[in-house]
XYZ file of C-alpha atoms in Angstrom:
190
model
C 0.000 0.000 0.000
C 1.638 3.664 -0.819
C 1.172 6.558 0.811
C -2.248 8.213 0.689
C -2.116 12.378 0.578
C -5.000 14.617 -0.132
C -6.210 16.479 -3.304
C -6.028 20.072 -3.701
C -7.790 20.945 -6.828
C -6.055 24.324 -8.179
C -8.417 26.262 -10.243
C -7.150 29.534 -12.369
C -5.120 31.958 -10.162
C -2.069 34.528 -10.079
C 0.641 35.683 -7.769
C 1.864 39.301 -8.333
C 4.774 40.945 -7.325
C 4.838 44.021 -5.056
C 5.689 45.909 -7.981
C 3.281 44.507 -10.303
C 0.625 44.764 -7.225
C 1.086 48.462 -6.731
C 0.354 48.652 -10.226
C -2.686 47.055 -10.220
C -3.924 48.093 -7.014
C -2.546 51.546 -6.147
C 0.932 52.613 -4.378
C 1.617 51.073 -1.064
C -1.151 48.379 -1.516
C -1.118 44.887 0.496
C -3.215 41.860 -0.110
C -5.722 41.287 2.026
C -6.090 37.480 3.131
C -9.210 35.902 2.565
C -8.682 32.584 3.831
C -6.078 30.595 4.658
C -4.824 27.685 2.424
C -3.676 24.067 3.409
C 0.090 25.360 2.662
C 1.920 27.037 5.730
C 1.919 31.073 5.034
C -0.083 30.761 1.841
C -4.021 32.701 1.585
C -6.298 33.777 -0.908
C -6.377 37.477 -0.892
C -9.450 39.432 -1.358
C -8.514 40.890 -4.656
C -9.130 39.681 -8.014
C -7.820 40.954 -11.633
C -8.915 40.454 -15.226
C -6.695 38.326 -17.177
C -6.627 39.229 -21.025
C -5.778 37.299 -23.860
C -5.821 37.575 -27.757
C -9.709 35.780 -27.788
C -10.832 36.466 -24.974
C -10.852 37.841 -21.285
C -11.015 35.766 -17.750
C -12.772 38.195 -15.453
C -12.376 38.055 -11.745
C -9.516 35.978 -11.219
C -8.134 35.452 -7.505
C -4.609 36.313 -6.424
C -3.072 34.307 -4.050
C -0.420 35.575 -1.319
C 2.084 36.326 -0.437
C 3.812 38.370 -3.087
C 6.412 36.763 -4.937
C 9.900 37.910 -6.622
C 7.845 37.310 -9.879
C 4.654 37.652 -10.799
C 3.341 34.216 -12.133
C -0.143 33.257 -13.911
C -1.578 29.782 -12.788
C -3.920 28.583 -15.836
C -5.707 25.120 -16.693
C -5.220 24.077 -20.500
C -8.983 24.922 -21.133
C -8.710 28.442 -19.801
C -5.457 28.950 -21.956
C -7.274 28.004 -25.085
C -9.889 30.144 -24.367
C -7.155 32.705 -23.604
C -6.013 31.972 -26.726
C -2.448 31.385 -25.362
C 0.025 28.530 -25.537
C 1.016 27.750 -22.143
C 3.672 25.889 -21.019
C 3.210 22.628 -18.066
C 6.442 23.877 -15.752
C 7.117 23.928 -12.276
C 6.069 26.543 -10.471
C 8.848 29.709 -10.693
C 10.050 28.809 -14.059
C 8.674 31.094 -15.836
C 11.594 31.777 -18.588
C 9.679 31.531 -22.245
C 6.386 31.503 -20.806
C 3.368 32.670 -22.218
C 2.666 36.635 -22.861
C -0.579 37.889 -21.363
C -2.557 41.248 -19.954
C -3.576 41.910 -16.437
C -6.458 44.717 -15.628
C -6.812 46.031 -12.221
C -8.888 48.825 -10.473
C -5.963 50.784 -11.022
C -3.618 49.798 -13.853
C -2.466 47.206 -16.419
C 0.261 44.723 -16.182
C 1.679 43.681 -20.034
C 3.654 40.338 -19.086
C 6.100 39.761 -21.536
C 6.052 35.899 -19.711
C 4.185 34.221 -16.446
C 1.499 32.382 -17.790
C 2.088 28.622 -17.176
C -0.079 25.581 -16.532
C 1.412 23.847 -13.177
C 3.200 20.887 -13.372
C 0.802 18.594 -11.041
C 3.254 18.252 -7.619
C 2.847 17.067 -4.112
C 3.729 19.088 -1.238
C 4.899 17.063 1.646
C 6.891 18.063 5.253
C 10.662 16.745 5.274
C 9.126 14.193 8.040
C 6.161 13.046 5.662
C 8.407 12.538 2.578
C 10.484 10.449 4.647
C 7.853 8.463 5.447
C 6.323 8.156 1.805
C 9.874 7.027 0.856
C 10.179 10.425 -1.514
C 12.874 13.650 -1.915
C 12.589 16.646 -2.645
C 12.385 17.325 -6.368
C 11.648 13.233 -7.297
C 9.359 12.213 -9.884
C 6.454 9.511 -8.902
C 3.249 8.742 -10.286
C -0.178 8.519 -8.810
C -2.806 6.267 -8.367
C -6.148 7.422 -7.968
C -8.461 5.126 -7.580
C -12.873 4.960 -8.094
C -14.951 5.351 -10.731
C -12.782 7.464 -13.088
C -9.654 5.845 -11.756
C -6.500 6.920 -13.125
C -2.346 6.882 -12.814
C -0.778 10.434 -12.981
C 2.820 10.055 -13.988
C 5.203 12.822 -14.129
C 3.823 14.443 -10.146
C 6.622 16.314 -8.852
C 7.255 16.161 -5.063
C 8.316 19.527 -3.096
C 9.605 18.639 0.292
C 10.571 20.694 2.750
C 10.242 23.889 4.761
C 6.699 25.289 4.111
C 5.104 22.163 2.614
C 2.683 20.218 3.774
C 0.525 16.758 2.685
C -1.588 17.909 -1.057
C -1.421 16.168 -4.343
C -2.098 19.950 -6.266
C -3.646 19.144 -9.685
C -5.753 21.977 -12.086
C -9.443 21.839 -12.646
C -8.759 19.844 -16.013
C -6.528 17.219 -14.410
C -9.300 16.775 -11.228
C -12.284 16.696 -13.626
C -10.524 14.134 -15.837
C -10.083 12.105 -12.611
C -13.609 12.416 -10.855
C -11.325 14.350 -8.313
C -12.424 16.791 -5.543
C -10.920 18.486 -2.501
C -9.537 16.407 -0.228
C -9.636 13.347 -1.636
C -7.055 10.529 -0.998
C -4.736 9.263 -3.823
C -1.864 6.703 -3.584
C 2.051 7.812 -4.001
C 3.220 5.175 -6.484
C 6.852 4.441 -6.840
């Protein structure tokens, strides 16, 4: 039997930088936290943005804090078509050669040359739970999900380590696919 770890289904979302924020947002401005995600020190903030494409725009979209060096787009495949952007399926800060797109606040626009990215799907664990599920940091594993719509990921990248904890993170393509929902259990295979 492998290790079991919960779902956290990832829909569309952004993470700005405090430059790009202030843009967006006014001078000075700091997220406001929502709630509280599963991962240590990461919320949803209160504010949203418009993201803009060449077919079409997503309105509303949630940022997610804290600010970050860079400021990073989080799409599924389906929004990027409608988009009508080709984005790449990287890890989560590589954002070299991304995809180009437009981001409308109350206050400004952001043009990012690159930033849009689907996520590679990825488990967070604790240094103590990776241990346990016989995983390191950075490994590639596969995952079992199992019920009606039963499936095998392959290619899940685990993060271990300081500010991690237990959550198989997959988009809203990769969960509906699966018949997946918030926490649900699936199986580290390795």
């Amino acid at each position: 039997m492998g290790y079991k770890v919960p779902v956290g289904v990832s829909n569309k979302h952004l993470h700005l930088s405090q430059a790009d924020l202030e843009v967006l947002f006014g001078a000075g401005h700091q997220l406001t936290v929502k709630n509280m995600l599963k991962q240590p020190g990461q919320y949803a903030a209160e504010e949203k943005v418009d993201i803009v494409g060449p077919k079409t725009t997503l309105k509303g979209i949630r940022v997610l804090g804290p600010v970050r060096k860079q400021t990073q787009v989080e799409l599924a495949l389906t929004d990027a078509r409608q988009l009508g952007v080709a984005v790449p399926v990287r890890e989560s800060g590589k954002l070299e050669g991304s995809a180009s797109v437009k981001l409308v606040g109350p206050c400004g626009e952001v043009e990012l040359a690159e930033g849009a990215i689907a996520a590679l799907r990825h488990i967070h664990l604790t240094a103590d739970q990776a241990k346990e599920a016989g995983v390191v940091d950075k490994q590639m594993v596969s995952v079992k999900v199992l019920g009606e719509r039963g499936l095998v990921f392959d290619n899940v990248l685990i993060r271990s380590g300081e500010g991690h904890t237990a959550e198989f993170h997959v988009d809203t393509d990769e969960a509906n696919a699966a018949g997946l929902g918030n926490n649900a259990e699936v199986e580290i295979l390795l």
